[in-house]
Amino acid sequence: MTDVTEQNYPPGKHPSLPPPRNMTGWHVWIWKNFFGSITNTVLTFLSIFLIWQIVPGALDFLVFDSVVNAGSRAECREIADGACWAVIVERFEQSIFAFYPEEERWRVILAFILLFPTVGILLFDGFPARAKLMKFTIAYPFIAGWLIVGGWGLEPVSTDKFGGVMLTLIIGVTGITLSLPIGILLALGRISKLPAMRIVCVAFIEFIRGVPLITLLFVASTMLNYFLPPGVQFDLLLRVLIMVTLFASAYMAEVIRGGLQAIPKGQYEAADAMGLKYWQSMRLIILPQALKISIPGIVNTFIGLYKDTTLVIIIGLLDVLGIMKTALADPKWNGLPEEVYIYTAIFFFVSCFAMSRYSLYLEKKLHTGHKR
Amino acid sequence: MSEAAIDTSGMKVTDEVVIEIQHMHKWYGEFHVLKNVNLTVNRGERIVICGPSGSGKSTMIRCINRLEEHQQGHILVDGIELTNDLKNIDAIRREVGMVFQHFNLFPHLTVLENCTLAPIWVRQTPKKDAEEQAMHFLSKVKIPDQAHKYPGQLSGGQQQRVAIARSLCMNPRIMLFDEPTSALDPEMISEVLDTMIELAQEGMTMLCVTHEMGFARKVANRVIFMDGGEIIEQNEPEEFFTNPQSERTKLFLSQILNH
């Protein structure tokens, strides 16, 4: 707009020119985003003011005035008046293993370490020798279950000793891995041409979605015993796992149904016209596309489920939040809710943020050019 | 598409009947879409079906591979009757290729994967053979260099040619075209029509719903005019265009030709 140096080119010979210099560069970006308009400028200064107000105090409390080595809250207060991380240091192992017998904890650690290659094989298609290692991912749940619960040569550990991070991960990972396939089947059932199939799936989804998870957990902890034949003992943790999985599956089904409905009819028709059978066209054509569209919703459900695991506290299971709350009741550490809740929050945030980043990575990877 | 006459030596109509439609009726709810359709197609025929929108022409060819169900009458393809029997439907779909108005390529698969999918899963062709064959047909539609791209990266004309190659990979005995050029930009229509002409020259049996009258004149051995769910008139292209019999056909032709 400043220097109009209109050069003349013969028709059809105009070259592509670089954009004017004041259109690109970091200083332009800063100017546009922070001071582009009066509102932006006001908001920028307001934000700087707030950061200046909050951050120094927060850093003092969390880092500079915090205490890591101390035996009790009183000792903490003598040293400095910032956060008393000593409570976390002392309770750290308990926050992970809860009441799991100390001499057997290596089994949980091993199961946890094995979780990483399993997840890596499943989630990243660049993993070396992925196709061969897929068998291991199928075996993993059984290996981990055996390691944690015991039996067959290992000291059995009763599930009421479970708790903390370990319990959160057990419920979260089980719920997440099972709710996806069950949700897919429910979603396909709900849009099926067979009326009986449709009615069963709709009834299941609507019932489970219409009831709060806490109610289902109560059912799991108390009422299920009435439905089972007398004498049949059904592990409480197992019942909770089933309920959490069913709950998440119902939500998952609706998320995936949304994805299925976004697939144009032409995709189904092309698959049909080529002679693919129902399950083939679902597996090869429809689901890959529908799941891709549903990734944000699926991960949303996963994160929701993962955080909902804290609700098991209501039926007496102590997940990571529950076990840390017991620290608050300890006279030695009484009165340190901030430290305990910040620790729990960080744990959940790290897990959920990782899931969220993975979903973005996956969306980017599966992007195949523009939609028609 | 050049205006010159094309080599018709490969286009031979045989006596063998490949599609037989007898007294076929179809309803959408209360709406009577197809009324007493009768049609016999011999091997090697190139039939162009035209008519105003809503006349049932697409519905009719979609009945031939059971994308639509008919409620009365009989449809026999290659001697197999279309019934609710899934075995018959599968058998017919293996022999009938279809090209859609909106291409309906699978956007999450590469061009090559689009072409090998059905041969691998429906015909159990080994992957390597399926890929070789796919490359053969992609060369035929003149886009072998795009094999590893995704459909979303191609132009409309290229996508439709991929769709044709994808159908050919199943070695169909009959090809159905449902308005294959209607969704294309004008400059891309001829590349698709050229591909279809080549196919006709090799003796493929083709049923084509289209309003490309130049294509009909050059390639078709029969033009069918449909209106209101009925076949109003059918004739050789020259006769059909120069000497239409019914008033309805005359009106339709005057509308699409004189503008």
XYZ file of C-alpha atoms in Angstrom:
631
model
C 0.000 0.000 0.000
C 2.989 2.267 0.585
C 5.025 2.036 -2.551
C 2.901 1.471 -5.604
C 5.444 0.348 -8.142
C 3.078 -1.261 -10.559
C 5.174 -2.992 -13.156
C 3.606 -4.073 -16.362
C 3.879 -7.633 -17.553
C 2.328 -8.993 -20.739
C -0.927 -10.947 -20.062
C -0.209 -14.436 -18.695
C 3.416 -13.568 -17.858
C 2.952 -12.106 -14.372
C 5.389 -13.861 -12.044
C 4.535 -14.844 -8.452
C 6.110 -12.169 -6.251
C 7.051 -12.343 -2.551
C 4.562 -10.627 -0.214
C 5.277 -7.026 0.869
C 7.857 -6.866 3.661
C 5.544 -5.510 6.358
C 3.296 -8.598 6.103
C 5.567 -11.260 7.632
C 8.061 -11.673 10.462
C 7.902 -12.029 14.241
C 7.632 -8.317 14.977
C 4.562 -8.126 12.741
C 3.106 -11.113 14.538
C 3.637 -9.516 17.959
C 2.267 -6.209 16.804
C -0.848 -7.815 15.291
C -1.572 -10.153 18.192
C -0.784 -7.959 21.183
C -1.310 -4.392 20.051
C -3.393 -4.752 16.891
C -6.417 -2.927 18.301
C -7.325 -0.905 21.364
C -8.992 -3.945 22.949
C -5.909 -6.067 22.300
C -3.621 -3.452 23.806
C -5.771 -3.109 26.921
C -5.933 -6.907 27.319
C -2.178 -7.207 26.846
C -1.436 -4.730 29.644
C -4.090 -6.282 31.865
C -2.509 -9.730 31.342
C 0.967 -8.416 32.123
C -0.387 -6.846 35.308
C -2.076 -10.100 36.389
C 1.010 -12.184 35.658
C 3.102 -9.734 37.654
C 0.634 -9.996 40.530
C 0.292 -13.772 40.599
C 3.474 -15.425 39.387
C 6.048 -14.128 41.914
C 3.857 -15.090 44.877
C 3.102 -18.469 43.400
C 6.776 -19.159 42.737
C 7.649 -18.177 46.307
C 5.060 -20.552 47.680
C 5.751 -23.448 45.322
C 9.530 -23.241 44.959
C 11.589 -20.654 46.840
C 9.944 -20.889 50.262
C 9.012 -24.568 49.992
C 10.286 -27.330 52.254
C 11.146 -30.796 51.022
C 12.855 -32.348 54.024
C 10.886 -32.324 57.239
C 9.225 -34.775 59.596
C 5.922 -33.045 60.146
C 3.949 -29.956 59.340
C 5.228 -28.186 62.417
C 8.817 -28.787 61.346
C 7.988 -27.414 57.908
C 6.606 -24.236 59.349
C 9.742 -23.725 61.427
C 11.934 -23.805 58.325
C 9.886 -21.685 55.939
C 6.284 -20.711 55.277
C 5.997 -21.935 51.685
C 4.637 -25.257 50.469
C 5.432 -28.243 52.662
C 6.368 -30.827 50.031
C 7.674 -33.074 52.777
C 4.212 -34.575 53.069
C 4.387 -35.683 49.456
C 7.909 -37.015 49.893
C 6.851 -39.100 52.848
C 3.616 -40.297 51.303
C 4.966 -40.708 47.773
C 5.282 -44.483 47.791
C 1.943 -44.878 49.485
C 0.308 -42.598 46.911
C 1.403 -45.054 44.253
C 1.022 -48.471 45.855
C -1.370 -47.808 48.776
C -1.480 -50.954 50.888
C 0.197 -53.275 48.404
C 2.702 -55.379 50.375
C 6.113 -53.760 50.201
C 8.100 -56.878 49.302
C 5.782 -57.515 46.308
C 5.804 -53.991 44.885
C 8.360 -54.893 42.227
C 5.554 -56.758 40.468
C 3.494 -53.600 40.124
C 6.562 -51.683 38.967
C 7.309 -54.354 36.370
C 3.711 -54.299 35.116
C 3.900 -50.519 34.932
C 7.202 -50.552 33.026
C 5.814 -53.114 30.581
C 2.865 -50.798 29.962
C 5.124 -48.357 28.123
C 6.324 -50.630 25.284
C 2.753 -51.936 25.002
C 1.319 -48.473 24.592
C 4.198 -47.563 22.281
C 3.552 -50.533 20.010
C -0.167 -49.789 19.904
C -0.018 -46.055 19.396
C 2.971 -45.394 17.146
C 3.147 -47.125 13.795
C 6.834 -46.328 13.449
C 7.630 -48.704 16.322
C 10.321 -51.208 15.250
C 8.996 -54.668 14.328
C 5.513 -53.488 15.224
C 3.594 -56.204 13.387
C 5.419 -59.005 15.208
C 5.164 -57.295 18.579
C 1.392 -56.876 18.307
C 1.016 -60.313 19.902
C 2.704 -58.939 22.977
C 0.093 -56.214 23.329
C -2.606 -58.875 23.394
C -0.708 -60.803 26.051
C -0.014 -57.716 28.128
C -3.321 -57.497 30.025
C -2.926 -61.113 31.126
C 0.706 -60.671 32.122
C -0.062 -57.475 34.014
C -3.097 -59.018 35.671
C -1.030 -62.011 36.756
C 1.788 -59.834 38.079
C -0.511 -57.578 40.058
C -3.073 -60.057 41.377
C -0.652 -62.956 41.754
C -1.307 -66.701 41.816
C 0.502 -69.321 39.693
C 3.688 -69.100 41.672
C 3.363 -65.521 42.808
C 2.096 -64.532 46.229
C -1.600 -63.651 45.755
C -2.473 -60.095 46.749
C -6.056 -59.307 47.616
C -7.576 -56.501 45.575
C -8.605 -54.587 48.693
C -4.893 -53.831 49.138
C -4.922 -51.941 45.838
C -5.041 -48.185 45.751
C -3.330 -44.980 44.766
C -1.891 -44.313 41.322
C -1.856 -48.035 40.708
C -5.618 -48.318 41.202
C -6.269 -45.232 39.077
C -4.173 -46.698 36.274
C -5.788 -50.133 36.538
C -9.300 -48.707 36.297
C -8.349 -46.058 33.733
C -6.398 -48.314 31.372
C -8.916 -51.160 31.579
C -11.829 -48.807 31.011
C -10.135 -47.091 28.105
C -9.028 -50.227 26.288
C -12.343 -52.034 26.677
C -14.733 -49.140 26.161
C -13.490 -48.406 22.637
C -14.292 -51.800 21.070
C -17.524 -52.140 23.044
C -18.480 -48.599 22.065
C -17.829 -49.372 18.391
C -20.063 -52.440 18.528
C -22.818 -50.501 20.304
C -22.613 -47.674 17.760
C -22.822 -50.120 14.838
C -25.705 -51.874 16.581
C -27.539 -48.619 17.052
C -27.467 -47.813 13.338
C -28.002 -51.435 12.303
C -30.778 -52.412 9.897
C -31.868 -55.205 12.249
C -34.605 -53.839 14.554
C -33.881 -56.208 17.467
C -30.198 -55.292 17.459
C -31.072 -51.623 17.316
C -33.521 -51.773 20.218
C -31.090 -53.632 22.471
C -28.287 -51.164 21.785
C -30.453 -48.071 22.136
C -31.892 -49.366 25.416
C -28.442 -50.139 26.793
C -26.941 -46.800 25.788
C -29.859 -44.733 27.020
C -30.082 -46.586 30.320
C -26.379 -46.324 31.123
C -26.154 -42.722 30.022
C -29.265 -41.814 31.958
C -27.838 -42.963 35.291
C -25.017 -41.195 37.156
C -21.774 -43.137 37.435
C -21.979 -42.918 41.240
C -25.286 -44.762 41.147
C -23.752 -47.478 38.988
C -20.838 -47.763 41.403
C -23.253 -48.143 44.302
C -25.046 -50.821 42.360
C -21.688 -52.489 41.818
C -20.760 -52.346 45.476
C -24.069 -53.287 47.067
C -26.892 -54.463 44.847
C -24.995 -56.756 42.523
C -24.736 -59.283 45.327
C -28.533 -59.619 45.361
C -28.628 -60.488 41.673
C -25.885 -63.088 41.898
C -26.599 -66.565 43.223
C -25.785 -66.882 46.943
C -22.242 -67.904 47.641
C -20.860 -66.432 44.449
C -18.198 -63.963 45.458
C -17.483 -61.324 42.905
C -14.486 -59.171 43.526
C -15.404 -55.539 44.227
C -12.654 -54.196 41.977
C -13.852 -56.424 39.147
C -17.391 -55.119 39.600
C -16.123 -51.550 39.517
C -14.106 -52.272 36.367
C -17.206 -53.655 34.656
C -19.360 -50.696 35.637
C -16.795 -48.075 34.631
C -16.241 -49.839 31.309
C -19.957 -50.069 30.552
C -20.439 -46.437 31.506
C -17.651 -45.247 29.238
C -18.817 -47.570 26.431
C -22.221 -45.923 26.305
C -20.645 -42.497 25.883
C -18.124 -43.892 23.427
C -20.933 -45.399 21.349
C -22.570 -42.020 20.913
C -19.296 -40.323 20.022
C -18.590 -42.955 17.376
C -22.151 -42.838 16.080
C -21.581 -39.160 15.438
C -18.529 -40.079 13.381
C -20.431 -42.792 11.498
C -23.150 -40.340 10.554
C -20.602 -37.958 9.090
C -19.534 -40.559 6.506
C -21.233 -39.830 3.179
C -23.701 -42.425 1.927
C -21.541 -42.777 -1.177
C -18.815 -44.493 0.842
C -21.209 -47.236 1.907
C -22.501 -47.522 -1.666
C -19.031 -47.738 -3.189
C -18.105 -50.462 -0.696
C -21.327 -52.333 -1.470
C -20.926 -51.957 -5.222
C -17.446 -53.476 -5.004
C -18.885 -56.540 -3.328
C -17.401 -56.037 0.137
C -19.263 -57.801 2.932
C -20.712 -55.838 5.870
C -17.837 -56.422 8.287
C -15.265 -55.865 5.569
C -16.703 -52.521 4.554
C -17.038 -51.464 8.189
C -13.493 -52.470 9.064
C -11.754 -51.271 5.911
C -13.795 -48.280 4.799
C -16.302 -46.893 7.254
C -14.698 -47.259 10.693
C -11.245 -45.927 9.781
C -12.902 -42.752 8.561
C -15.518 -42.529 11.303
C -12.972 -43.103 14.076
C -10.699 -40.488 12.598
C -13.479 -37.919 12.709
C -14.320 -39.002 16.252
C -10.797 -38.747 17.670
C -11.422 -35.526 19.614
C -14.624 -36.963 21.081
C -13.042 -40.331 21.830
C -10.112 -38.775 23.660
C -12.542 -36.502 25.452
C -14.388 -39.570 26.711
C -11.107 -41.232 27.684
C -10.048 -38.221 29.721
C -13.467 -38.001 31.327
C -13.349 -41.663 32.272
C -9.829 -41.350 33.611
C -10.790 -38.526 35.930
C -14.066 -40.200 36.897
C -12.029 -42.991 38.460
C -11.724 -40.731 41.518
C -15.408 -41.435 42.172
C -14.563 -44.932 43.411
C -13.717 -43.257 46.723
C -17.450 -43.260 47.351
C -17.561 -47.038 47.649
C -14.439 -47.253 49.741
C -11.730 -47.791 47.130
C -8.854 -45.401 47.569
C -7.498 -44.117 44.291
C -4.704 -41.573 44.129
C -6.957 -38.778 45.358
C -8.446 -40.952 48.084
C -5.117 -42.156 49.385
C -3.726 -38.633 49.517
C -6.750 -37.485 51.480
C -5.810 -39.975 54.174
C -2.592 -38.018 54.546
C -4.678 -34.964 55.433
C -6.253 -36.874 58.279
C -2.825 -37.703 59.693
C -2.244 -35.493 62.773
C 1.386 -35.115 61.748
C 0.458 -33.531 58.438
C -2.939 -32.142 59.282
C -3.772 -28.899 57.488
C -1.882 -29.184 54.222
C -4.654 -29.486 51.629
C -2.902 -27.283 49.046
C 0.171 -29.474 48.737
C -1.840 -32.676 48.563
C -4.332 -31.421 46.008
C -1.664 -29.759 43.867
C 0.215 -33.059 43.753
C -2.923 -34.966 42.758
C -3.820 -32.337 40.197
C -0.364 -32.517 38.623
C -0.624 -36.285 38.378
C -3.960 -36.094 36.569
C -2.899 -33.187 34.421
C 0.216 -34.942 33.158
C -1.741 -38.075 32.196
C -4.585 -36.194 30.560
C -2.325 -33.750 28.756
C -0.371 -36.660 27.290
C -3.603 -38.168 25.961
C -4.619 -34.848 24.504
C -1.267 -34.375 22.744
C -1.410 -37.884 21.349
C -4.830 -37.164 19.895
C -3.471 -34.084 18.125
C -0.535 -36.087 16.774
C -2.916 -38.742 15.493
C -5.204 -36.222 13.829
C -2.266 -34.689 12.030
C -0.927 -38.055 10.950
C -4.269 -39.242 9.593
C -4.895 -36.055 7.652
C -4.865 -37.068 3.974
C -5.300 -33.952 1.922
C -8.402 -31.931 1.505
C -11.840 -33.351 1.873
C -13.799 -33.409 -1.326
C -12.618 -35.549 -26.766
C -11.811 -35.001 -30.390
C -14.603 -34.425 -32.847
C -13.229 -36.988 -35.259
C -15.058 -40.263 -35.569
C -13.647 -43.001 -33.397
C -12.481 -46.468 -34.237
C -15.462 -48.701 -33.671
C -13.924 -51.983 -34.760
C -13.751 -53.306 -31.194
C -17.376 -52.543 -30.419
C -19.257 -55.710 -31.163
C -22.691 -56.528 -29.863
C -23.156 -60.262 -29.379
C -26.341 -62.297 -29.009
C -25.572 -63.189 -25.438
C -28.000 -61.507 -23.013
C -26.241 -60.152 -19.930
C -28.949 -58.084 -18.261
C -32.631 -58.779 -18.387
C -35.128 -56.557 -16.610
C -38.733 -57.698 -16.768
C -41.751 -55.729 -15.540
C -39.726 -54.082 -12.814
C -41.475 -51.740 -10.391
C -40.087 -49.801 -7.489
C -41.608 -47.572 -4.844
C -40.082 -45.151 -2.358
C -42.741 -45.386 0.323
C -45.924 -44.323 -1.512
C -44.038 -42.866 -4.461
C -43.958 -45.053 -7.564
C -40.449 -44.367 -8.957
C -40.063 -47.082 -11.554
C -43.062 -48.259 -13.532
C -42.949 -51.476 -15.494
C -39.378 -51.191 -16.734
C -38.409 -53.742 -19.374
C -34.899 -53.843 -20.744
C -32.667 -56.437 -22.319
C -28.948 -55.784 -22.679
C -26.658 -57.920 -24.824
C -22.970 -58.360 -24.254
C -20.988 -55.549 -25.818
C -23.816 -53.031 -25.873
C -23.162 -49.382 -24.965
C -26.396 -47.900 -23.708
C -26.874 -44.266 -22.811
C -29.795 -43.437 -20.554
C -31.057 -39.891 -20.443
C -34.060 -38.037 -19.156
C -35.032 -35.176 -16.881
C -33.993 -35.279 -13.250
C -36.274 -37.411 -11.138
C -37.128 -39.607 -14.079
C -35.736 -42.713 -12.379
C -32.704 -43.294 -14.618
C -30.186 -43.457 -11.768
C -32.543 -45.542 -9.691
C -32.890 -47.999 -12.538
C -29.187 -48.656 -12.981
C -28.723 -48.751 -9.202
C -31.251 -51.580 -9.140
C -28.970 -53.622 -11.386
C -26.347 -54.030 -8.636
C -28.873 -53.871 -5.830
C -27.900 -50.520 -4.396
C -31.658 -50.092 -4.647
C -34.152 -52.853 -4.092
C -36.983 -53.403 -6.580
C -40.347 -54.538 -5.307
C -41.876 -56.230 -8.339
C -40.654 -57.940 -11.455
C -37.370 -59.650 -12.219
C -33.800 -58.578 -12.799
C -31.351 -61.134 -14.148
C -27.682 -60.307 -14.457
C -25.498 -62.887 -16.188
C -28.323 -65.360 -15.678
C -28.400 -64.813 -11.918
C -31.632 -63.435 -10.521
C -31.429 -60.598 -7.994
C -33.353 -61.681 -4.927
C -32.857 -61.160 -1.232
C -30.336 -63.978 -1.377
C -27.042 -62.385 -0.355
C -25.111 -64.989 -2.314
C -26.698 -63.847 -5.562
C -26.172 -60.188 -4.721
C -22.495 -60.791 -3.969
C -22.052 -62.813 -7.155
C -23.598 -60.043 -9.244
C -21.644 -57.266 -7.566
C -18.423 -59.070 -8.374
C -19.306 -58.915 -12.080
C -20.732 -55.382 -12.200
C -18.539 -52.328 -11.794
C -19.991 -48.967 -10.934
C -18.786 -45.388 -11.305
C -20.576 -42.703 -9.315
C -21.288 -39.046 -9.894
C -19.264 -38.054 -6.836
C -16.490 -40.638 -7.429
C -16.866 -42.074 -3.906
C -13.180 -42.849 -3.636
C -12.022 -43.816 -0.166
C -10.263 -40.699 1.122
C -8.231 -42.494 3.806
C -6.577 -44.841 1.291
C -4.062 -44.022 -1.418
C -5.061 -44.300 -5.055
C -3.281 -47.654 -5.262
C -4.960 -48.953 -2.107
C -8.315 -47.821 -3.458
C -7.689 -49.980 -6.502
C -6.378 -53.073 -4.726
C -8.884 -53.188 -1.872
C -11.680 -55.093 -3.554
C -9.457 -57.520 -5.499
C -7.623 -58.420 -2.286
C -10.653 -58.767 -0.022
C -13.370 -59.898 -2.425
C -11.416 -61.914 -4.981
C -8.600 -62.967 -2.612
C -6.005 -61.845 -5.143
C -2.475 -61.852 -3.639
C -1.415 -58.312 -2.789
C 1.436 -58.239 -5.274
C -0.730 -59.357 -8.188
C -3.458 -56.911 -7.180
C -0.940 -54.062 -7.182
C 0.442 -55.038 -10.561
C -3.049 -55.145 -11.982
C -3.937 -51.833 -10.360
C -0.878 -50.205 -11.917
C -1.922 -51.633 -15.274
C -5.350 -50.026 -15.069
C -3.983 -46.797 -13.626
C -1.687 -46.595 -16.645
C -4.686 -47.171 -18.818
C -6.485 -44.186 -17.351
C -3.164 -42.313 -17.654
C -2.406 -41.567 -13.995
C 0.118 -44.211 -12.877
C 2.288 -41.449 -11.397
C -0.459 -40.550 -8.890
C -0.680 -44.060 -7.432
C 0.726 -43.130 -4.038
C -1.240 -39.940 -3.544
C -4.471 -39.644 -1.636
C -7.697 -38.918 -3.561
C -7.986 -35.526 -1.839
C -4.799 -34.419 -3.596
C -6.150 -35.069 -7.105
C -8.367 -33.020 -9.398
C -11.948 -34.068 -10.010
C -11.181 -35.513 -13.434
C -8.261 -37.502 -12.054
C -10.403 -38.784 -9.202
C -13.074 -39.980 -11.580
C -10.460 -41.776 -13.686
C -9.165 -43.452 -10.535
C -12.739 -44.499 -9.791
C -12.963 -46.066 -13.253
C -9.637 -47.853 -12.765
C -10.803 -49.047 -9.356
C -13.890 -50.636 -10.909
C -11.864 -52.199 -13.706
C -9.544 -53.867 -11.183
C -12.380 -56.254 -10.354
C -12.464 -57.299 -14.036
C -16.180 -56.606 -14.316
C -18.198 -57.871 -17.265
C -20.575 -54.911 -17.060
C -19.912 -51.290 -16.151
C -22.548 -48.918 -14.813
C -21.913 -45.189 -14.977
C -24.152 -42.922 -12.908
C -23.709 -39.402 -14.293
C -19.907 -39.736 -14.258
C -19.208 -36.228 -15.554
C -21.953 -34.194 -13.853
C -19.810 -33.193 -10.874
C -16.781 -32.206 -12.943
C -15.472 -28.836 -14.045
C -16.039 -28.405 -17.803
C -12.356 -28.705 -18.692
C -12.118 -32.109 -17.008
C -15.107 -33.742 -18.646
C -13.307 -34.772 -21.804
C -10.511 -36.663 -20.025
C -13.124 -38.836 -18.341
C -15.144 -39.292 -21.518
C -11.985 -40.288 -23.414
C -11.383 -43.006 -20.854
C -14.942 -44.228 -21.243
C -14.656 -44.238 -25.035
C -11.526 -46.340 -24.818
C -13.348 -48.768 -22.591
C -16.183 -49.012 -25.104
C -13.708 -49.671 -27.900
C -12.457 -52.686 -26.012
C -15.931 -54.168 -26.066
C -17.060 -53.483 -22.501
C -20.787 -53.689 -21.869
C -21.751 -50.272 -20.560
C -24.857 -48.648 -19.178
C -24.349 -44.959 -18.800
C -26.633 -42.342 -17.330
C -25.376 -39.109 -18.843
C -26.365 -35.958 -20.610
C -23.224 -35.922 -22.762
C -24.971 -36.235 -26.086
C -21.711 -36.097 -28.034
C -20.618 -39.212 -26.174
C -23.953 -40.854 -26.902
C -23.655 -40.200 -30.626
C -20.126 -41.517 -30.851
C -20.202 -44.516 -28.583
C -23.728 -45.657 -27.813
C -25.470 -48.260 -29.885
C -28.737 -47.438 -28.120
C -30.119 -44.384 -26.362
C -32.903 -44.748 -23.839
C -35.115 -41.869 -22.791
C -36.838 -42.111 -19.437
C -39.462 -39.891 -17.875
C -41.709 -40.325 -14.862
C -40.214 -43.721 -14.057
C -40.904 -45.218 -17.455
C -38.828 -45.948 -20.511
C -40.494 -43.628 -23.028
C -38.412 -44.308 -26.062
C -35.277 -46.155 -27.146
C -33.492 -46.116 -30.446
C -30.145 -45.998 -32.188
C -28.468 -42.661 -31.442
C -28.775 -41.244 -34.963
C -32.483 -42.059 -35.150
C -33.037 -40.948 -31.574
C -31.569 -37.507 -32.076
C -32.788 -36.749 -35.579
C -36.165 -38.403 -35.473
C -37.533 -38.649 -31.929
C -40.940 -40.285 -31.794
C -42.723 -38.995 -28.697
C -43.552 -35.377 -27.900
C -41.886 -35.714 -24.509
C -38.600 -36.792 -26.083
C -38.741 -33.952 -28.601
C -39.272 -31.428 -25.835
C -36.410 -32.876 -23.759
C -34.003 -32.906 -26.699
C -34.903 -29.355 -27.680
C -34.183 -28.282 -24.121
C -30.785 -29.903 -23.785
C -29.529 -29.366 -27.312
C -30.636 -25.799 -28.114
C -29.152 -23.595 -25.497
